[in-house]
Coordinates of N, CA and C in Angstrom, one line a residue:
M1258 N 30.9 -14.0 -15.3 CA 31.2 -12.9 -14.3 C 30.7 -13.4 -13.0
P1259 N 31.4 -13.2 -11.9 CA 30.9 -13.7 -10.6 C 29.7 -13.1 -10.1
D1260 N 28.9 -14.0 -9.4 CA 27.6 -13.5 -9.0 C 27.7 -12.3 -8.1
N1261 N 28.6 -12.2 -7.1 CA 28.8 -11.1 -6.3 C 28.9 -9.8 -7.1
I1262 N 29.6 -9.8 -8.2 CA 29.7 -8.6 -9.1 C 28.4 -8.2 -9.7
M1263 N 27.8 -9.1 -10.3 CA 26.5 -9.1 -10.8 C 25.5 -8.4 -10.0
S1264 N 25.5 -8.9 -8.7 CA 24.5 -8.4 -7.8 C 24.8 -6.9 -7.3
R1265 N 26.1 -6.4 -7.6 CA 26.3 -5.0 -7.2 C 25.8 -4.0 -8.3
E1266 N 25.8 -4.5 -9.5 CA 25.6 -3.7 -10.7 C 24.2 -2.9 -10.5
P1267 N 23.0 -3.5 -10.2 CA 21.8 -2.8 -10.0 C 21.8 -1.6 -9.1
D1268 N 22.6 -2.0 -7.9 CA 22.7 -0.9 -6.8 C 23.4 0.2 -7.4
S1269 N 24.6 0.0 -8.1 CA 25.3 1.0 -8.6 C 24.6 1.8 -9.7
N1270 N 23.8 1.2 -10.5 CA 23.0 1.8 -11.4 C 22.0 2.7 -10.7
Q1271 N 21.4 2.2 -9.7 CA 20.4 2.9 -9.0 C 20.8 4.2 -8.3
A1272 N 22.1 4.0 -7.8 CA 22.8 5.2 -7.1 C 23.1 6.2 -8.1
R1273 N 23.5 5.9 -9.3 CA 23.7 6.9 -10.4 C 22.4 7.6 -10.8
T1274 N 21.3 6.7 -10.9 CA 20.0 7.3 -11.2 C 19.5 8.2 -10.2
D1275 N 19.6 7.9 -8.9 CA 19.2 8.8 -7.8 C 20.1 10.1 -7.8
A1276 N 21.3 10.0 -8.0 CA 22.2 11.2 -8.0 C 21.8 12.1 -9.1
D1277 N 21.5 11.5 -10.3 CA 21.2 12.3 -11.4 C 19.8 13.0 -11.2
A1278 N 18.9 12.3 -10.6 CA 17.5 12.8 -10.2 C 17.7 14.0 -9.2
N1279 N 18.5 13.8 -8.3 CA 18.7 14.8 -7.3 C 19.4 16.0 -7.8
R1280 N 20.4 15.9 -8.7 CA 21.1 17.0 -9.4 C 20.1 17.8 -10.3
I1281 N 19.3 17.0 -11.0 CA 18.3 17.8 -11.9 C 17.4 18.6 -11.1
E1282 N 16.8 18.0 -10.0 CA 15.8 18.6 -9.1 C 16.4 19.9 -8.3
K1283 N 17.7 19.7 -8.0 CA 18.3 20.9 -7.3 C 18.5 22.1 -8.3
A1284 N 18.8 21.7 -9.5 CA 18.9 22.7 -10.5 C 17.6 23.5 -10.9
R1285 N 16.6 22.7 -10.9 CA 15.2 23.1 -11.1 C 14.8 24.1 -10.0
I1286 N 15.0 23.7 -8.7 CA 14.7 24.6 -7.6 C 15.5 25.8 -7.6
R1287 N 16.8 25.8 -7.9 CA 17.6 27.1 -8.0 C 17.0 28.0 -9.0
D1288 N 16.6 27.4 -10.2 CA 15.9 28.3 -11.3 C 14.7 28.9 -10.8
A1289 N 13.9 28.1 -10.1 CA 12.5 28.5 -9.6 C 12.7 29.6 -8.7
Y1290 N 13.6 29.5 -7.7 CA 13.8 30.6 -6.7 C 14.4 31.8 -7.3
A1291 N 15.2 31.7 -8.4 CA 15.7 32.9 -9.1 C 14.6 33.7 -9.8
R1292 N 13.5 33.0 -10.1 CA 12.4 33.8 -10.8 C 11.4 34.3 -9.8
R1293 N 11.5 33.8 -8.5 CA 10.5 34.2 -7.5 C 10.6 35.6 -7.0
T1294 N 9.2 36.2 -6.9 CA 9.3 37.6 -6.5 C 8.7 37.5 -4.9
P1295 N 9.5 38.1 -4.1 CA 9.1 38.0 -2.6 C 7.9 38.8 -2.4
H1296 N 7.0 38.2 -1.5 CA 5.7 38.8 -1.1 C 5.9 39.8 0.0
H1297 N 5.1 40.7 0.2 CA 5.1 41.6 1.3 C 4.9 40.8 2.6
D1298 N 5.3 41.4 3.7 CA 5.4 40.6 5.0 C 4.1 40.7 5.8
S1299 N 3.2 41.6 5.5 CA 2.1 41.8 6.4 C 1.2 40.5 6.5
Y1300 N 1.1 39.7 5.4 CA 0.3 38.4 5.4 C 1.1 37.4 6.4
A1301 N 2.4 37.3 6.2 CA 3.2 36.4 7.0 C 3.0 36.7 8.5
A1302 N 3.0 38.0 8.8 CA 2.9 38.4 10.1 C 1.5 38.1 10.7
A1303 N 0.5 38.2 9.9 CA -0.8 38.1 10.3 C -1.1 36.5 10.6
I1304 N -0.6 35.6 9.8 CA -0.9 34.2 9.9 C 0.1 33.5 11.0
R1305 N 1.2 34.2 11.4 CA 2.2 33.6 12.3 C 1.6 33.2 13.7
P1306 N 0.8 34.0 14.4 CA 0.5 33.6 15.8 C -0.3 32.3 16.0
S1307 N -1.1 32.0 15.1 CA -1.8 30.7 15.2 C -0.9 29.5 15.0
R1308 N -0.1 29.7 14.0 CA 0.8 28.6 13.6 C 2.0 28.4 14.7
E1309 N 2.5 29.5 15.3 CA 3.4 29.2 16.4 C 2.9 28.8 17.6
M1310 N 1.6 29.0 17.9 CA 0.9 28.4 19.0 C 0.9 27.0 18.9
I1311 N 0.7 26.4 17.8 CA 0.7 25.0 17.6 C 2.1 24.5 17.5
F1312 N 3.1 25.2 17.0 CA 4.5 24.8 17.1 C 4.9 24.5 18.6
R1313 N 4.5 25.5 19.3 CA 4.9 25.4 20.9 C 4.2 24.3 21.4
R1314 N 2.9 24.1 21.2 CA 2.1 23.0 21.8 C 2.8 21.7 21.5
R1315 N 3.0 21.5 20.2 CA 3.7 20.2 19.8 C 5.0 19.8 20.6
I1316 N 5.8 20.9 20.7 CA 7.1 20.8 21.3 C 6.9 20.5 22.9
Q1317 N 5.9 21.4 23.4 CA 5.9 21.3 24.9 C 5.1 19.9 25.4
S1318 N 4.2 19.3 24.5 CA 3.3 18.4 24.9 C 4.0 16.9 24.6
N1319 N 5.2 16.9 24.2 CA 5.8 15.6 23.8 C 7.0 15.3 24.5
G1320 N 7.1 15.7 25.7 CA 8.3 15.3 26.7 C 9.6 15.8 26.1
L1321 N 9.7 16.8 25.3 CA 11.0 17.3 24.8 C 11.6 18.2 25.7
P1322 N 12.9 18.5 25.6 CA 13.5 19.6 26.4 C 12.9 20.8 26.4
S1323 N 13.0 21.7 27.4 CA 12.4 23.1 27.3 C 13.1 23.8 26.2
M1324 N 12.4 24.8 25.7 CA 12.8 25.7 24.5 C 14.3 26.1 24.7
D1325 N 14.9 26.4 25.9 CA 16.1 26.9 26.1 C 17.2 25.8 26.0
R1326 N 16.7 24.5 26.0 CA 17.6 23.3 26.0 C 17.4 22.5 24.7
L1327 N 16.4 22.9 23.9 CA 16.0 22.1 22.7 C 17.0 22.3 21.6
S1328 N 17.5 21.3 20.9 CA 18.3 21.3 19.8 C 17.5 21.2 18.6
L1329 N 17.6 22.2 17.6 CA 16.6 22.3 16.5 C 17.4 22.6 15.2
L1330 N 17.0 21.8 14.1 CA 17.5 21.9 12.8 C 16.5 22.4 11.9
E1331 N 16.7 23.5 11.1 CA 15.7 23.8 10.1 C 16.3 23.5 8.8
V1332 N 15.7 22.5 8.0 CA 16.0 22.3 6.7 C 15.4 23.3 5.7
G1333 N 16.2 23.8 4.8 CA 15.7 24.8 3.8 C 15.4 26.1 4.6
C1334 N 16.4 26.5 5.3 CA 16.2 27.6 6.3 C 16.2 29.0 5.5
G1335 N 16.3 29.2 4.2 CA 16.1 30.4 3.4 C 17.1 31.4 4.0
T1336 N 16.4 32.6 4.1 CA 17.2 33.8 4.7 C 17.3 33.8 6.1
G1337 N 16.8 32.9 6.9 CA 16.9 32.8 8.4 C 15.7 33.3 9.1
A1338 N 14.6 33.6 8.3 CA 13.5 34.3 9.1 C 12.9 33.4 10.1
E1339 N 12.7 32.1 9.7 CA 12.0 31.1 10.7 C 13.1 30.9 11.8
M1340 N 14.3 30.9 11.5 CA 15.2 30.6 12.6 C 15.2 31.8 13.6
K1341 N 15.1 33.0 13.1 CA 15.0 34.2 14.0 C 13.8 34.0 15.0
R1342 N 12.7 33.5 14.3 CA 11.4 33.4 15.1 C 11.7 32.3 16.2
M1343 N 12.3 31.1 15.9 CA 12.7 30.2 16.9 C 13.6 30.7 18.1
L1344 N 14.5 31.6 17.7 CA 15.2 32.3 18.7 C 14.3 33.1 19.7
E1345 N 13.4 33.7 19.1 CA 12.4 34.6 19.9 C 11.5 33.7 20.7
L1346 N 11.2 32.5 20.2 CA 10.5 31.5 20.9 C 11.3 30.8 22.1
G1347 N 12.6 31.1 22.2 CA 13.4 30.5 23.4 C 14.5 29.6 22.9
V1348 N 14.6 29.1 21.7 CA 15.7 28.3 21.3 C 17.0 29.0 21.4
R1349 N 18.1 28.5 22.0 CA 19.3 29.2 22.2 C 20.1 29.2 20.8
P1350 N 20.8 30.2 20.6 CA 21.6 30.2 19.3 C 22.5 28.9 19.1
E1351 N 23.3 28.5 20.2 CA 24.1 27.4 20.0 C 23.5 26.1 19.8
N1352 N 22.1 26.1 20.0 CA 21.4 24.8 19.7 C 20.5 24.9 18.4
L1353 N 20.9 25.9 17.7 CA 20.1 26.1 16.4 C 20.9 25.9 15.2
T1354 N 20.5 25.1 14.3 CA 21.1 24.9 13.0 C 20.3 25.0 11.8
G1355 N 20.7 25.5 10.8 CA 20.0 25.6 9.5 C 20.6 25.1 8.3
I1356 N 20.0 24.6 7.4 CA 20.6 24.1 6.1 C 19.9 24.8 4.9
E1357 N 20.7 25.3 4.1 CA 20.1 26.0 2.9 C 20.9 25.7 1.6
L1358 N 20.1 25.3 0.6 CA 20.6 24.9 -0.6 C 21.1 26.1 -1.6
L1359 N 20.5 27.2 -1.4 CA 20.8 28.3 -2.4 C 21.8 29.3 -1.8
E1360 N 22.9 29.5 -2.4 CA 24.0 30.3 -1.8 C 23.6 31.7 -1.3
D1361 N 22.8 32.5 -2.2 CA 22.5 33.8 -1.8 C 21.7 33.8 -0.5
R1362 N 20.7 32.9 -0.5 CA 19.9 32.7 0.7 C 20.7 32.4 2.0
F1363 N 21.6 31.5 1.7 CA 22.6 31.0 2.9 C 23.3 32.3 3.3
E1364 N 23.8 33.0 2.5 CA 24.6 34.3 2.9 C 23.7 35.2 3.6
S1365 N 22.5 35.4 3.3 CA 21.5 36.3 4.0 C 21.3 35.7 5.3
A1366 N 21.1 34.4 5.5 CA 20.8 33.9 6.7 C 22.0 34.0 7.6
R1367 N 23.2 33.7 7.1 CA 24.4 33.9 7.9 C 24.6 35.2 8.4
A1368 N 24.3 36.2 7.6 CA 24.3 37.7 8.0 C 23.3 38.1 9.1
A1369 N 22.1 37.5 8.9 CA 21.0 37.9 9.8 C 21.0 37.2 11.2
L1370 N 21.8 36.1 11.4 CA 21.6 35.3 12.6 C 22.9 35.4 13.4
P1371 N 22.7 35.2 14.7 CA 23.9 35.3 15.6 C 25.0 34.3 15.2
D1372 N 26.2 34.7 15.5 CA 27.4 33.8 15.1 C 27.2 32.4 15.7
A1373 N 26.6 32.4 16.9 CA 26.5 31.0 17.7 C 25.7 30.0 16.8
C1374 N 24.7 30.6 16.0 CA 23.9 29.6 15.2 C 24.8 29.0 14.2
S1375 N 24.4 27.7 13.8 CA 25.2 27.1 12.7 C 24.4 27.1 11.5
V1376 N 24.9 27.7 10.4 CA 24.3 27.7 9.1 C 25.0 26.9 8.0
I1377 N 24.5 26.0 7.4 CA 25.2 25.1 6.4 C 24.8 25.3 5.1
L1378 N 25.6 25.5 4.2 CA 25.2 25.5 2.8 C 25.3 24.2 2.1
G1379 N 24.2 23.7 1.7 CA 24.2 22.2 1.2 C 22.8 21.7 1.0
D1380 N 22.8 20.4 0.7 CA 21.5 19.8 0.4 C 21.1 18.9 1.5
A1381 N 19.9 19.2 2.1 CA 19.5 18.5 3.3 C 19.1 17.1 3.0
A1382 N 19.0 16.7 1.8 CA 18.7 15.3 1.4 C 20.0 14.5 1.5
T1383 N 21.2 15.1 1.4 CA 22.4 14.3 1.4 C 23.4 14.7 2.4
V1384 N 23.0 15.8 3.3 CA 24.0 16.4 4.2 C 24.4 15.2 5.2
D1385 N 25.6 15.2 5.6 CA 26.2 14.2 6.4 C 26.4 14.6 7.9
L1386 N 25.3 15.0 8.5 CA 25.3 15.3 9.9 C 25.1 14.1 10.6
P1387 N 25.5 14.0 12.0 CA 25.5 12.7 12.7 C 24.0 12.3 12.8
D1388 N 23.8 11.0 13.0 CA 22.6 10.3 13.3 C 22.1 10.9 14.7
R1389 N 20.7 11.0 14.7 CA 20.0 11.2 16.1 C 20.7 12.3 16.8
C1390 N 20.9 13.5 16.2 CA 21.5 14.6 16.9 C 20.6 15.8 17.1
F1391 N 19.4 15.8 16.7 CA 18.5 16.9 17.0 C 17.2 16.5 17.7
D1392 N 16.7 17.3 18.6 CA 15.4 17.1 19.2 C 14.3 17.2 18.2
V1393 N 14.3 18.2 17.3 CA 13.4 18.6 16.4 C 14.1 19.0 15.0
V1394 N 13.6 18.5 14.0 CA 13.9 18.9 12.7 C 12.7 19.6 12.1
F1395 N 12.8 20.8 11.6 CA 11.7 21.6 11.1 C 11.9 21.9 9.7
A1396 N 10.8 21.6 9.0 CA 10.7 21.7 7.5 C 9.6 22.7 7.2
C1397 N 9.8 23.9 6.8 CA 8.7 24.8 6.4 C 8.7 25.1 5.1
T1398 N 7.4 24.8 4.5 CA 7.3 24.9 2.9 C 8.5 24.4 2.2
V1399 N 9.0 23.2 2.6 CA 10.1 22.5 1.9 C 9.6 21.5 0.8
F1400 N 8.8 20.7 1.3 CA 8.4 19.6 0.5 C 7.6 19.9 -0.7
T1401 N 6.8 21.1 -0.6 CA 6.1 21.6 -1.8 C 6.9 22.1 -2.7
S1402 N 8.2 22.4 -2.4 CA 9.1 23.0 -3.4 C 9.9 21.9 -4.1
I1403 N 9.6 20.6 -3.8 CA 10.3 19.6 -4.5 C 9.3 18.7 -5.3
L1404 N 9.4 18.6 -6.6 CA 8.4 18.1 -7.4 C 8.7 16.5 -7.6
E1405 N 9.9 16.1 -7.6 CA 10.2 14.6 -7.8 C 10.0 13.9 -6.3
E1406 N 9.1 12.9 -6.5 CA 8.8 12.1 -5.4 C 9.9 11.4 -4.8
D1407 N 10.8 10.8 -5.6 CA 12.0 10.1 -5.0 C 12.8 11.0 -4.2
V1408 N 13.0 12.4 -4.7 CA 13.8 13.3 -3.9 C 13.2 13.6 -2.6
R1409 N 11.9 13.8 -2.7 CA 11.1 14.0 -1.4 C 11.3 12.9 -0.5
R1410 N 11.4 11.6 -0.8 CA 11.5 10.5 0.0 C 12.9 10.5 0.6
R1411 N 13.9 10.8 -0.3 CA 15.2 10.9 0.2 C 15.5 11.9 1.3
L1412 N 14.8 13.0 1.1 CA 14.9 14.1 2.1 C 14.3 13.8 3.5
A1413 N 13.2 13.1 3.3 CA 12.4 12.7 4.5 C 13.3 11.6 5.3
G1414 N 13.9 10.7 4.5 CA 14.7 9.7 5.2 C 15.9 10.3 5.9
N1415 N 16.5 11.3 5.1 CA 17.6 11.9 5.8 C 17.3 12.7 7.1
I1416 N 16.2 13.3 7.0 CA 15.7 14.2 8.2 C 15.3 13.1 9.3
W1417 N 14.7 12.0 9.0 CA 14.3 11.1 10.1 C 15.6 10.5 10.7
R1418 N 16.7 10.3 9.9 CA 17.9 9.8 10.5 C 18.5 10.6 11.5
M1419 N 18.4 11.9 11.3 CA 19.0 13.0 12.2 C 18.1 13.3 13.4
V1420 N 16.9 12.7 13.5 CA 16.2 13.0 14.7 C 16.5 12.0 16.0
A1421 N 16.7 12.7 17.2 CA 17.1 11.9 18.4 C 15.8 11.1 18.8
P1422 N 16.0 10.0 19.5 CA 14.9 9.2 20.0 C 14.1 10.1 20.9
G1423 N 12.8 10.1 20.8 CA 11.9 10.8 21.7 C 11.7 12.3 21.0
G1424 N 12.4 12.5 19.9 CA 12.3 13.8 19.3 C 11.3 13.7 18.1
G1425 N 11.3 14.7 17.2 CA 10.4 14.5 16.1 C 10.6 15.5 14.9
V1426 N 9.9 15.3 13.9 CA 10.0 16.1 12.7 C 8.7 17.0 12.7
L1427 N 8.9 18.4 12.5 CA 7.8 19.3 12.5 C 7.7 19.9 11.0
V1428 N 6.5 19.7 10.4 CA 6.5 20.0 9.0 C 5.4 21.0 8.9
Y1429 N 5.6 22.2 8.1 CA 4.5 23.2 7.9 C 4.5 23.3 6.4
D1430 N 3.4 22.9 5.7 CA 3.4 23.0 4.3 C 2.0 23.1 3.8
F1431 N 1.8 23.5 2.6 CA 0.5 23.5 2.0 C 0.0 22.4 1.3
I1432 N -1.4 22.3 1.2 CA -2.1 21.1 0.7 C -2.4 21.1 -0.8
W1433 N -2.7 22.3 -1.1 CA -3.4 22.4 -2.5 C -2.3 22.9 -3.5
N1434 N -2.5 22.4 -4.9 CA -1.6 22.9 -5.9 C -2.0 24.3 -6.1
N1435 N -0.9 25.0 -6.6 CA -1.2 26.4 -7.1 C -1.1 26.5 -8.6
P1436 N -2.2 26.7 -9.3 CA -2.2 26.6 -10.8 C -1.5 27.7 -11.4
R1437 N -1.1 28.7 -10.7 CA -0.5 29.9 -11.1 C 1.1 29.6 -10.9
N1438 N 1.4 28.6 -10.2 CA 2.8 28.4 -9.9 C 3.2 26.9 -10.2
P1439 N 3.8 26.6 -11.2 CA 4.1 25.2 -11.6 C 5.4 24.7 -10.9
D1440 N 6.0 25.6 -10.2 CA 7.3 25.2 -9.5 C 7.0 24.6 -8.1
V1441 N 5.7 24.5 -7.7 CA 5.5 23.8 -6.5 C 4.3 22.8 -6.6
R1442 N 4.2 21.9 -5.7 CA 3.2 20.9 -5.8 C 2.7 20.7 -4.3
G1443 N 1.5 20.7 -4.0 CA 0.9 20.5 -2.7 C 1.2 19.1 -2.3
V1444 N 1.3 19.0 -0.8 CA 1.6 17.8 -0.2 C 0.5 17.5 0.7
S1445 N -0.2 16.3 0.6 CA -1.3 16.0 1.3 C -0.9 15.3 2.6
R1446 N -1.9 15.1 3.4 CA -1.7 14.4 4.7 C -1.2 12.9 4.4
A1447 N -1.9 12.3 3.4 CA -1.6 10.9 3.0 C -0.1 10.7 2.6
E1448 N 0.3 11.7 1.9 CA 1.7 11.8 1.4 C 2.7 11.9 2.5
L1449 N 2.4 12.8 3.3 CA 3.2 12.9 4.5 C 3.3 11.8 5.2
A1450 N 2.3 11.1 5.5 CA 2.3 9.9 6.3 C 3.2 8.7 5.5
M1451 N 3.1 8.7 4.3 CA 4.0 7.9 3.4 C 5.6 8.2 3.6
L1452 N 5.8 9.5 3.7 CA 7.2 10.0 3.8 C 7.8 9.6 5.1
F1453 N 6.8 9.5 6.1 CA 7.3 9.3 7.5 C 6.6 8.0 8.1
P1454 N 6.8 6.9 7.5 CA 6.0 5.7 7.8 C 6.2 5.0 9.1
D1455 N 7.3 5.4 9.8 CA 7.7 4.6 11.1 C 6.9 5.2 12.3
T1456 N 6.0 6.1 12.1 CA 5.4 6.7 13.3 C 4.0 7.2 12.7
A1457 N 3.0 7.4 13.7 CA 1.8 7.9 13.4 C 1.9 9.4 13.6
G1458 N 1.4 10.1 12.6 CA 1.6 11.7 12.7 C 0.4 12.3 13.4
T1459 N 0.6 13.5 13.9 CA -0.4 14.3 14.4 C -0.6 15.5 13.5
Y1460 N -1.8 15.8 13.1 CA -2.0 16.8 12.0 C -2.9 17.9 12.4
D1461 N -2.5 19.2 12.1 CA -3.4 20.3 12.4 C -3.6 21.1 10.9
R1462 N -4.8 21.4 10.7 CA -5.1 22.3 9.5 C -5.1 23.7 9.9
V1463 N -4.2 24.5 9.3 CA -4.0 25.9 9.8 C -4.0 26.8 8.5
T1464 N -3.8 28.1 8.7 CA -3.5 29.2 7.8 C -4.6 29.6 6.8
L1465 N -5.1 30.7 6.8 CA -5.9 31.3 5.8 C -5.3 31.1 4.5
A1466 N -6.0 30.6 3.4 CA -5.3 30.5 2.1 C -4.8 31.7 1.6
P1467 N -3.5 31.7 1.0 CA -2.9 32.9 0.6 C -3.7 33.7 -0.4
P1468 N -4.6 33.1 -1.4 CA -5.3 33.9 -2.3 C -6.3 34.8 -1.6
I1469 N -6.7 34.3 -0.4 CA -7.7 35.2 0.3 C -6.9 36.0 1.3
G1470 N -5.9 35.5 1.9 CA -5.2 36.2 3.1 C -4.4 37.4 2.5
R1471 N -3.7 37.2 1.4 CA -2.9 38.3 1.0 C -3.6 39.6 0.8
P1472 N -4.6 39.6 -0.1 CA -5.3 40.8 -0.2 C -5.9 41.4 1.1
L1473 N -6.4 40.5 1.9 CA -6.9 41.0 3.2 C -5.9 41.6 4.1
A1474 N -4.7 41.1 4.0 CA -3.5 41.6 4.8 C -3.3 43.2 4.4
R1475 N -3.6 43.5 3.2 CA -3.4 44.9 2.8 C -4.6 45.8 3.2
W1476 N -5.8 45.3 3.0 CA -7.0 46.1 2.9 C -7.9 45.8 4.2
A1477 N -7.9 44.6 4.7 CA -8.7 44.4 5.9 C -8.1 43.3 6.8
P1478 N -6.9 43.6 7.4 CA -6.3 42.6 8.2 C -7.0 42.1 9.3
G1479 N -7.9 42.8 9.8 CA -8.8 42.3 10.9 C -9.7 41.1 10.6
L1480 N -9.9 40.9 9.3 CA -10.8 39.8 8.9 C -9.9 38.4 8.9
I1481 N -8.7 38.4 8.9 CA -7.8 37.2 8.8 C -8.0 36.3 9.9
S1482 N -8.1 36.6 11.0 CA -8.3 35.8 12.2 C -9.6 35.1 12.3
P1483 N -10.8 35.9 12.1 CA -12.0 35.3 12.0 C -12.2 34.3 10.8
L1484 N -11.7 34.6 9.6 CA -11.8 33.7 8.5 C -11.0 32.4 8.6
E1485 N -9.9 32.6 9.4 CA -8.8 31.5 9.6 C -9.5 30.3 10.5
K1486 N -10.7 30.8 11.1 CA -11.4 29.9 12.0 C -12.3 28.9 11.2
I1487 N -12.4 29.2 9.9 CA -13.2 28.4 9.0 C -12.3 27.3 8.4
P1488 N -12.6 26.0 8.7 CA -11.7 25.0 8.3 C -11.5 24.9 6.7
I1489 N -12.5 25.1 6.1 CA -12.4 24.9 4.6 C -11.5 26.1 3.9
L1490 N -11.3 27.2 4.6 CA -10.4 28.1 4.1 C -9.0 28.1 4.5
R1491 N -8.6 27.0 5.3 CA -7.2 26.7 5.6 C -6.5 25.9 4.6
S1492 N -5.4 26.4 4.3 CA -4.7 25.8 3.1 C -3.4 25.0 3.5
H1493 N -2.9 25.0 4.9 CA -1.8 24.3 5.1 C -1.9 23.3 6.3
L1494 N -1.0 22.5 6.5 CA -1.0 21.5 7.5 C 0.3 21.6 8.4
I1495 N 0.1 21.6 9.7 CA 1.2 21.4 10.6 C 1.3 19.9 11.0
A1496 N 2.3 19.1 10.6 CA 2.4 17.8 10.9 C 3.5 17.5 11.9
W1497 N 3.3 16.6 12.8 CA 4.4 16.3 13.8 C 4.5 14.8 13.8
F1498 N 5.7 14.3 13.6 CA 6.1 12.9 13.5 C 7.1 12.6 14.6
R1499 N 6.8 11.9 15.6 CA 7.7 11.6 16.7 C 8.3 10.4 16.7
K1500 N 9.6 10.4 16.8 CA 10.3 9.1 16.9 C 10.3 8.4 18.3
A1501 N 10.2 7.1 18.4 CA 10.0 6.5 19.7 C 11.2 6.8 20.5
P1502 N 11.0 6.9 21.9 CA 12.1 7.1 22.7 C 13.0 5.8 22.8
A1503 N 14.2 6.0 23.2 CA 15.2 4.9 23.3 C 14.8 4.0 24.4

């Protein structure tokens, strides 16, 4: 057998292995979300201000276009809640794109958002959008929903490909494993750094941990902000990875 044919076989086998792993992981995620019970909104509303303050700071302090000129992609956009918040922060609908894997959530996002927003049904790890086409790619509690490390890496690589020079990836995700939920796995600062190795990340520890914050949101919401100031009680990271300017 010619050498050039032999040299292609491992690549072909690896491609099949990667595709199989991605297919299995997507099926697992679909099943996990089908079993998931939505939480009430009071906790999400209570933790949002401090998180969005850092979002805005990261965008405004890195030489990016103003909010009304910023092109932003959200991967795993769900029902469109975070995209709606980005609109409220000043991103224009025609500059806002979302990708969602699950059809029912995609349909909800499409119905909830202005027609000028682009919402794509598909897999953000393999979606074929142009290179370097977004100022910011936003991933909100996405990596923790993926248990397979290789799938996480492929997603990160495809995200990075779509970031324009001078732009960046904005990640909001939790650090700790949840022993009550085997469908998620915490993502550490060290792992995020490995997922985006071509740049030094900037990290902020945020968000009062849900086991504390959810009960307080119902019974003592005024305690959330003071307790959120205690670093050890914060369960999430906001990470910013900037691509070098052209």
